[in-house]
Coordinates of C-alpha atoms in Angstrom, one line a residue:
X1 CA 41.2 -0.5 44.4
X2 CA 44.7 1.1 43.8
X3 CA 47.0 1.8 46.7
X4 CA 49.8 4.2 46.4
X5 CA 53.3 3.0 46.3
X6 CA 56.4 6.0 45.7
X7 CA 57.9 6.0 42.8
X8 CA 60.2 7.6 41.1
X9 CA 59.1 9.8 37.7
X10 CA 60.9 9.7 34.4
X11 CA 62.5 12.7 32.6
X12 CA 60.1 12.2 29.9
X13 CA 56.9 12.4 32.8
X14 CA 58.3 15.2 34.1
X15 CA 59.0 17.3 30.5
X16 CA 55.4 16.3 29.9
X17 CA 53.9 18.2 32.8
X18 CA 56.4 21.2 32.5
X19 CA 54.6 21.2 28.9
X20 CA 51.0 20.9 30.2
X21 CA 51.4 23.5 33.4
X22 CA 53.7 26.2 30.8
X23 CA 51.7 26.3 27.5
X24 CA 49.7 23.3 27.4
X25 CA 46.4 22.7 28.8
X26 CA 47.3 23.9 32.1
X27 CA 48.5 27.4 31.2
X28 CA 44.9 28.5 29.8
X29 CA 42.3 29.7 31.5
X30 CA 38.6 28.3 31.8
X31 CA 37.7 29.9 28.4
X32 CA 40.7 29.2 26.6
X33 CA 40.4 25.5 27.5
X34 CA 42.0 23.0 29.8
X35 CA 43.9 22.3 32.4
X36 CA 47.4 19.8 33.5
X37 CA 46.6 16.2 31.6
X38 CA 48.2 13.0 32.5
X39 CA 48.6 10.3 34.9
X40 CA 52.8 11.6 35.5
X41 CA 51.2 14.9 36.8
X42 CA 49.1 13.0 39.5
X43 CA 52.3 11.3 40.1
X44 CA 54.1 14.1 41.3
X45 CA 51.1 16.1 42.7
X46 CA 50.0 13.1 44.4
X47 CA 52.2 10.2 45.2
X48 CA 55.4 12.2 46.2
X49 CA 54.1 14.9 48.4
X50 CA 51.6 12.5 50.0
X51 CA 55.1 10.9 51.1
X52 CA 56.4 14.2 51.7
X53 CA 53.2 14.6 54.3
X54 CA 54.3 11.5 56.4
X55 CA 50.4 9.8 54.8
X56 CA 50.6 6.1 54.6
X57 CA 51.1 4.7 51.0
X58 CA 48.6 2.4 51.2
X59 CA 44.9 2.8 50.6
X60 CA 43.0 3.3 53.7
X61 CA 40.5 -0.1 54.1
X62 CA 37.6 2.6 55.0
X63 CA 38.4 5.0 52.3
X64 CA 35.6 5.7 50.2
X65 CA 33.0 4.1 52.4
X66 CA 29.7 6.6 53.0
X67 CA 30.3 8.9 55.1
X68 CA 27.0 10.6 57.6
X69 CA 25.0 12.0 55.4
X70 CA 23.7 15.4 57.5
X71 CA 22.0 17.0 54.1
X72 CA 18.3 16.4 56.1
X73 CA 19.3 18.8 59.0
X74 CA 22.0 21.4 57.1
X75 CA 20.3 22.6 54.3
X76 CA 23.7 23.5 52.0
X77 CA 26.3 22.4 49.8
X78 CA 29.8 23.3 49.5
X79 CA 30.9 23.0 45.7
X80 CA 34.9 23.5 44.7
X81 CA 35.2 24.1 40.9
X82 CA 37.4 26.0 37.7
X83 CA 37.2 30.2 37.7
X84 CA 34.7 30.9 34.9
X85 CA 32.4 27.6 34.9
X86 CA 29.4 28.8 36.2
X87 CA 27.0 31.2 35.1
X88 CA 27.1 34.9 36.4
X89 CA 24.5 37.8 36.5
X90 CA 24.9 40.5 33.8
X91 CA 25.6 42.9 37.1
X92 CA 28.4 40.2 38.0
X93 CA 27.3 40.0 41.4
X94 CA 25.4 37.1 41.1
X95 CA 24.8 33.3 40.1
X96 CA 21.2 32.7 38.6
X97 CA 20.9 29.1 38.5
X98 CA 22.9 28.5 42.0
X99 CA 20.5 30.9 43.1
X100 CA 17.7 29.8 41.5
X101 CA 18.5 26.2 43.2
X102 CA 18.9 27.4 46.5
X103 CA 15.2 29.5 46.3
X104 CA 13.7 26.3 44.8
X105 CA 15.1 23.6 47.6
X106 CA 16.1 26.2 50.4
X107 CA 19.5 24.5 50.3
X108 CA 22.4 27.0 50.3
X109 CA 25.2 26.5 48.0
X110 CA 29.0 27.8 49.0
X111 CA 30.5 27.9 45.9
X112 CA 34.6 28.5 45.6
X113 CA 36.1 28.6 42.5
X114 CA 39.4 27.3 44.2
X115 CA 40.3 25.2 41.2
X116 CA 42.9 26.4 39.2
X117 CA 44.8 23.1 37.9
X118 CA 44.0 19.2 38.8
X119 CA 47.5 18.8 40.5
X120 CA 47.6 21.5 42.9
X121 CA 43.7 21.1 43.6
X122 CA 44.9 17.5 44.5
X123 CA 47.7 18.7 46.4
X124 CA 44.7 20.4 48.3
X125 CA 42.5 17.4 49.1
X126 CA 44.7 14.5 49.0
X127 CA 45.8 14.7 53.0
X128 CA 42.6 14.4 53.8
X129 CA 41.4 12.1 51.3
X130 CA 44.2 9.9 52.4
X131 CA 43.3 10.3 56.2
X132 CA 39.8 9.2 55.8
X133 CA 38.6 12.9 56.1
X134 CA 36.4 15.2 55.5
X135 CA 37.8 17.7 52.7
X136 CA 35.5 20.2 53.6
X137 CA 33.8 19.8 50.1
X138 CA 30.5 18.0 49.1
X139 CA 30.8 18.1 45.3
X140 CA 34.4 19.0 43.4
X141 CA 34.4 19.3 39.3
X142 CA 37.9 17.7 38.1
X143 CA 39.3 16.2 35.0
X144 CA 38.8 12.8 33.9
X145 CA 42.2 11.2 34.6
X146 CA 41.9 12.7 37.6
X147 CA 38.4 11.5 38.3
X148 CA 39.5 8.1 37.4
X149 CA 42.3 7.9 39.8
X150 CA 40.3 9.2 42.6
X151 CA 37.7 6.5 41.9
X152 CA 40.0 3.7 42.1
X153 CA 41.7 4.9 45.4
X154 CA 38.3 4.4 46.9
X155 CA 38.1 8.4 47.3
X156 CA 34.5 8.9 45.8
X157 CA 30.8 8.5 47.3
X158 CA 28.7 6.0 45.2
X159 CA 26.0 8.1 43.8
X160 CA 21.9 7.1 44.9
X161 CA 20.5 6.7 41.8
X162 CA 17.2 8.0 43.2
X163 CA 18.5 11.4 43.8
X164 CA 19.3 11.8 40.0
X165 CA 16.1 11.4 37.7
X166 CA 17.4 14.0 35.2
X167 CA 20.9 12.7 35.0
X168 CA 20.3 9.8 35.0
X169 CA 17.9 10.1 32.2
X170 CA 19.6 12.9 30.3
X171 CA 23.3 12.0 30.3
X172 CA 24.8 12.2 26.1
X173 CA 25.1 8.6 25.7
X174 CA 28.9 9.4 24.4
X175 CA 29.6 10.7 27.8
X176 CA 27.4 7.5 29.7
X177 CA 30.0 5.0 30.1
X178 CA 33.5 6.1 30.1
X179 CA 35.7 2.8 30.9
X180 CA 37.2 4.5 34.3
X181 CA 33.4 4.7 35.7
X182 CA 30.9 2.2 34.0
X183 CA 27.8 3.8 34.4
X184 CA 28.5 6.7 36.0
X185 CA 28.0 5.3 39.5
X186 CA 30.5 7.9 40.8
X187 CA 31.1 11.0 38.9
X188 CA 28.5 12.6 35.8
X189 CA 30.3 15.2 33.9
X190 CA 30.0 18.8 33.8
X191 CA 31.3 19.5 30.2
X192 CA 33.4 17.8 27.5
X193 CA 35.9 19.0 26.0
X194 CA 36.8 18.1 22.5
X195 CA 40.5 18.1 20.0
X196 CA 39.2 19.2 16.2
X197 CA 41.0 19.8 13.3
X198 CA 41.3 23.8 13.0
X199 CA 42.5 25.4 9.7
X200 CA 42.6 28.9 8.2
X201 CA 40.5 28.8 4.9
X202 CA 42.8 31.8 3.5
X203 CA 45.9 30.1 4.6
X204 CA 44.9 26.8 2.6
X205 CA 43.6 28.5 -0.5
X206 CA 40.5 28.0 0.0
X207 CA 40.5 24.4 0.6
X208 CA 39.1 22.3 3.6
X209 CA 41.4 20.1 5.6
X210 CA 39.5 17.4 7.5
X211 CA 41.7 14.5 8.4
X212 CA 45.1 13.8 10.2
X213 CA 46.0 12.0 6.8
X214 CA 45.8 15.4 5.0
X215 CA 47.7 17.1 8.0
X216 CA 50.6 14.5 8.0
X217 CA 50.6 14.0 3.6
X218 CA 49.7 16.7 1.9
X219 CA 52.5 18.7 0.3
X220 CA 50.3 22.1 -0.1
X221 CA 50.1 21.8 3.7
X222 CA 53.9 21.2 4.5
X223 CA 55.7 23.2 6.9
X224 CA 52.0 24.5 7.9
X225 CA 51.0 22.0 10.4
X226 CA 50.8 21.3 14.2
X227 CA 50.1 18.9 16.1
X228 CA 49.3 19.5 20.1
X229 CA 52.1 18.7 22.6
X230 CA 49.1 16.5 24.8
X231 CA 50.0 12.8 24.3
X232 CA 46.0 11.8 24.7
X233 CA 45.2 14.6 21.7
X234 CA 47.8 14.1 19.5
X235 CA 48.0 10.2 19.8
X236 CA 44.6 9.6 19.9
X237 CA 43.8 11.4 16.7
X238 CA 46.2 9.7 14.9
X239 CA 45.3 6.3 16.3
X240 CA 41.9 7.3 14.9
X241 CA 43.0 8.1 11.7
X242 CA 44.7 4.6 11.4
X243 CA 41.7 2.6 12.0
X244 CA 43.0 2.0 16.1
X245 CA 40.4 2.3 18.9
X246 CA 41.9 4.7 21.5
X247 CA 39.6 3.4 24.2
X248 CA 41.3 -0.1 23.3
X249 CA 45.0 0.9 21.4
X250 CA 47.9 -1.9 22.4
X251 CA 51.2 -1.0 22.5
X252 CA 51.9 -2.1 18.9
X253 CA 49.5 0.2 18.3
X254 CA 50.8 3.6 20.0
X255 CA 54.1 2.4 18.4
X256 CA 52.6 2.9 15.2
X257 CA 50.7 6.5 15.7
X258 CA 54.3 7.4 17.0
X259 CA 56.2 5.9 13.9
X260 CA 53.0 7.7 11.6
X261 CA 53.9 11.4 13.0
X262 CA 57.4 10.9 13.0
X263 CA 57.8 10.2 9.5
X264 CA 56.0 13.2 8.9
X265 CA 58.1 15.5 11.5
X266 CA 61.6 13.7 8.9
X267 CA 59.7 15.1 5.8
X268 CA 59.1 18.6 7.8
X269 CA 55.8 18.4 7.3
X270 CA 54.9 19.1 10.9
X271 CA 56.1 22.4 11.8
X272 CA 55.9 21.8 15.5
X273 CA 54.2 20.3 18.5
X274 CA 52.5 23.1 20.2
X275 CA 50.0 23.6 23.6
X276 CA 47.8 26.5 23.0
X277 CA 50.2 29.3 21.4
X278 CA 49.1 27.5 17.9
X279 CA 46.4 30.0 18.3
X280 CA 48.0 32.7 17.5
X281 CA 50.1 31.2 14.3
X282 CA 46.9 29.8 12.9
X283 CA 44.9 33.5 12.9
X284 CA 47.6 34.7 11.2
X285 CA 48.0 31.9 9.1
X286 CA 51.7 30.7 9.7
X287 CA 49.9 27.7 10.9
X288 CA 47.0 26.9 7.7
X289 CA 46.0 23.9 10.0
X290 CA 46.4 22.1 13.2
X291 CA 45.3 19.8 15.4
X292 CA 43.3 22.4 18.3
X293 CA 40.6 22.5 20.8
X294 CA 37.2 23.2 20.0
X295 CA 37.3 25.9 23.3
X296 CA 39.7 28.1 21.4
X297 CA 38.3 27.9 18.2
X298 CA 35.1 29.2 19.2
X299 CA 36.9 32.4 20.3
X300 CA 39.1 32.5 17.3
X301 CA 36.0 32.3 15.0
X302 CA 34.4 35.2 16.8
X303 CA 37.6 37.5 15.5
X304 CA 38.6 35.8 12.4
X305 CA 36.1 35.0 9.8
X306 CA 38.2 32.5 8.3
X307 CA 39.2 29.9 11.1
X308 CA 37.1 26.7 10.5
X309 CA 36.7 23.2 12.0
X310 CA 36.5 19.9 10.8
X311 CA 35.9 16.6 12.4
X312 CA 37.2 13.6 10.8
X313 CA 35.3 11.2 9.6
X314 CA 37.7 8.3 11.8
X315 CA 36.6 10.6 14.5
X316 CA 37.5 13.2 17.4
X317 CA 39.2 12.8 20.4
X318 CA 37.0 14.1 23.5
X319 CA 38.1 14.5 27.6
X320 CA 35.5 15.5 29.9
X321 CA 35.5 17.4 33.7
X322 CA 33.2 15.4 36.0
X323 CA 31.2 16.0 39.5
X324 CA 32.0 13.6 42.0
X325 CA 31.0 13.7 45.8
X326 CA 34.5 13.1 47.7
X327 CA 34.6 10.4 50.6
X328 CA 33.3 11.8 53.6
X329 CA 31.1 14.5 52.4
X330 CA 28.7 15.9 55.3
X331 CA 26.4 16.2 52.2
X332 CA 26.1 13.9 49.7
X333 CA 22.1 13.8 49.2
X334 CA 21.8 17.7 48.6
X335 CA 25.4 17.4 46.4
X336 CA 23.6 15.0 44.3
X337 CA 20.4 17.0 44.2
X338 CA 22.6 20.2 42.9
X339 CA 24.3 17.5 40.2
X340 CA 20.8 16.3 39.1
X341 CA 19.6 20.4 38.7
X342 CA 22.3 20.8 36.7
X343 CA 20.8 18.0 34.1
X344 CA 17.5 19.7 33.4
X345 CA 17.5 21.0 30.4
X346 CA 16.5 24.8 31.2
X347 CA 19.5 24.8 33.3
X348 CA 21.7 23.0 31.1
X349 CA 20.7 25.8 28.4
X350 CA 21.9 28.8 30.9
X351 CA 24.8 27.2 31.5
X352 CA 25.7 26.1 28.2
X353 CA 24.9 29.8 27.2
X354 CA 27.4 31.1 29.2
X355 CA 30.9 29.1 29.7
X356 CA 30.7 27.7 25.8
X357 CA 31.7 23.8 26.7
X358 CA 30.4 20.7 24.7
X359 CA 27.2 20.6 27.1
X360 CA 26.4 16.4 28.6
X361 CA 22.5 16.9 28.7
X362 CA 20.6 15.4 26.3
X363 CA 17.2 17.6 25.5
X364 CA 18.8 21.1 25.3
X365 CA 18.4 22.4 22.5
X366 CA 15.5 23.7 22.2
X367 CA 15.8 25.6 25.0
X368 CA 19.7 26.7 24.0
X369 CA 17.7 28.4 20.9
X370 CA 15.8 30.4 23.0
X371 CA 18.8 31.9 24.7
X372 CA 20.8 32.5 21.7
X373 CA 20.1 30.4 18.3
X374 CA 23.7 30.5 16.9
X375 CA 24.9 28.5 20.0
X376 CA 22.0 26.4 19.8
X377 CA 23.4 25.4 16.2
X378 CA 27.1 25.1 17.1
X379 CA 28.4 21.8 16.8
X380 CA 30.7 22.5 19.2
X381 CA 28.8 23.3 22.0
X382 CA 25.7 20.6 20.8
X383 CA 27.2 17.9 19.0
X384 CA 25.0 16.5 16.3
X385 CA 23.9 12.6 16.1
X386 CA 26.2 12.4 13.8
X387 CA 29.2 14.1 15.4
X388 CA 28.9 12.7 18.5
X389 CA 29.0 8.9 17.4
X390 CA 32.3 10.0 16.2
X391 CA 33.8 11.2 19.6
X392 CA 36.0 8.4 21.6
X393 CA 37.9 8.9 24.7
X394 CA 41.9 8.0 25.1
X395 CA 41.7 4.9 27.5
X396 CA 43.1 4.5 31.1
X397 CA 46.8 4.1 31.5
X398 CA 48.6 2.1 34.3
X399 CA 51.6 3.7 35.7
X400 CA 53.9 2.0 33.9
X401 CA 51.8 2.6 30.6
X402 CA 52.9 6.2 31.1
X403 CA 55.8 6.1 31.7
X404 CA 56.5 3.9 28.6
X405 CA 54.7 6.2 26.2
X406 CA 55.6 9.6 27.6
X407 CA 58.9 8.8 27.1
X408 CA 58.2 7.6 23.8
X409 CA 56.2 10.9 23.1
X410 CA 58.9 12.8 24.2
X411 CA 61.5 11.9 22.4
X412 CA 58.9 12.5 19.0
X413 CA 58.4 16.0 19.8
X414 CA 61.8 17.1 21.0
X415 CA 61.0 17.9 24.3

């Protein structure tokens, strides 16, 4: 297990989570996509004011251990999660499949959408966490950087295998064993979240753009181009597009995705590095194509007939948000019944339906279709076979990892 230790962040760290909370993935909302990325962010939301707070640095020995489960005699379940992640009633007063759960297992769910960026819902839980506490939560839904970390602190519940049939059984086999829980013995995720190539079929004449190659060479593209300012996105495509594993990328290897998008930022082909205001410039068509997430181009394709996708054929870059039962939950049976709900396909299907996310559950689409066909055929809410043995995840970094190739990052984009 990892044990705290203060350190001090590097300019580059902190740049990169001014970028993530300002315009990246941390400025948009739940249906724009994303949220704070990065190990540095935990850093500073995590390590520094947990010395702030006077908690000891190092690991509690008990921490993560089961807590008493009390789920037998109080029938409810307290779940934190994002604002607009869950399902609500055409009237807006209500949650259909929260209430359908609680009128099928009499188990009452206090639901808070108290989640409005990983670092300062951390900044939330941590003392507590730390302390060998309850949180006052049974079930929390947070990124998977985050999720890792929280894991190797020792700050998650090992999940009973018997209480989850359906996810178990259901899980997409590319979200089954991400290399920060082999498994899924802690967490099972809630949605993933993919980066695809965007591009605006007026802007390119027509044509289709469908690999970071044709983004960083060709001269019909030049000047038109962005790239995201999130290191995982923007390396890990690349890396992709150069043969390179980015579950299992060296440092030789990061050197060369940076020295592959720097040549093409000399030749001006990369207009700039961007978080989600690229949105805008590719509607219009100042931007003909981009690296973007697959959130906002589902919105931009409902206004604008001529925004398009593409994944390479190297593959896509994919992060996920995942449920996990925090040490010392007073209810970690009925959180992990209200996890395993949430993999049966009919509910899958409603909540697929509404909050537009890459849905985990295998065995949904059928039932998607009868909500609403078009999303039942939308790639980028039910990846294909095909297109999901092309998604890969951007690996684990150690501290020091980070710091390294933030920096590194940093000084690429200009930031």
């Amino acid at each position: 297990m990892e044990s705290y230790e203060p350190e001090r962040l590097s300019s580059a760290q902190l740049a990169a989570m001014r970028r993530s909370l300002t315009s990246g993935r941390g400025a948009l909302t739940r249906r724009s996509l994303l949220r704070a990325s990065g190990m540095g962010a935990l850093v500073l939301g995590g390590m520094a004011t947990l010395g702030a707070c006077g908690i000891p640095p190092a690991k509690r020995a008990d921490a993560g251990m089961a807590s008493d489960d009390h789920s037998a005699e109080e029938k409810e379940v307290t779940f934190s999660n994002w604002t607009e992640y869950m399902d609500v009633s055409e009237d807006e007063k209500g949650r259909p499949t929260l209430e359908a759960f609680t009128k099928r297992t009499g188990i009452r769910v206090k639901y808070t959408e108290d989640i409005n960026d990983n670092v300062e819902f951390f900044g939330k839980i941590k003392p507590q966490l730390a302390a060998g506490q309850n949180t006052g939560r049974d079930l929390i839904c947070v990124t998977d950087w985050l999720a890792a970390r929280i894991i190797r602190l020792g700050w998650a519940q090992k999940l009973d295998p018997s209480n989850l049939p359906h996810a178990f059984a259901n899980v997409s086999a590319q979200f089954r064993t991400p290399d920060w829980d082999p498994g899924r013995a802690y967490s099972y995720p809630w949605t993933g979240i993919p980066a695809v190539i965007a591009y605006n079929v007026k802007a390119t004449g027509g044509r289709k753009v469908d690999s970071v190659t044709q983004l960083l060479d060709d001269p019909k593209l030049k000047g038109r181009v962005s790239f995201l300012s999130e290191m995982r996105d923007t390396i890990g495509m690349t890396l992709l597009d150069q043969g390179k594993d980015p579950g299992k990328f060296t440092d030789t290897d990061f050197d060369g995705a940076i020295g592959r998008l720097q040549k093409a930022v000399d030749k001006k082909q990369i207009r700039r590095f961007t978080g989600n205001d690229y949105t805008a410039d590719l509607s219009k068509g100042d931007i003909a194509a981009c690296v973007g997430w697959a959130g906002d181009v589902i919105q931009l394709q409902a206004d604008n007939p001529d925004i398009r996708f593409a994944i390479p054929a190297a593959g896509y870059i994919t992060s996920s948000d995942n449920l996990l039962v925090p040490a010392q939950a007073r209810h970690k049976t009925n959180a992990e019944k209200l996890i395993d709900y949430y993999y049966e396909p009919p509910v899958a299907a409603q909540l697929a339906a509404y909050i537009n996310y890459v849905c985990p559950v295998d065995g949904v689409r059928d039932e998607l279709a009868k909500i609403d066909e078009s999303m039942a055929s939308n790639t980028l809410i039910l990846p294909d076979k095909e297109m999901a043995a092309k998604s890969r995840s951007f690996r684990s970094l150690s501290t020091k990892e980070e710091t390294a190739y933030e920096e590194k990052f940093a000084k690429l984009i200009g930031a």
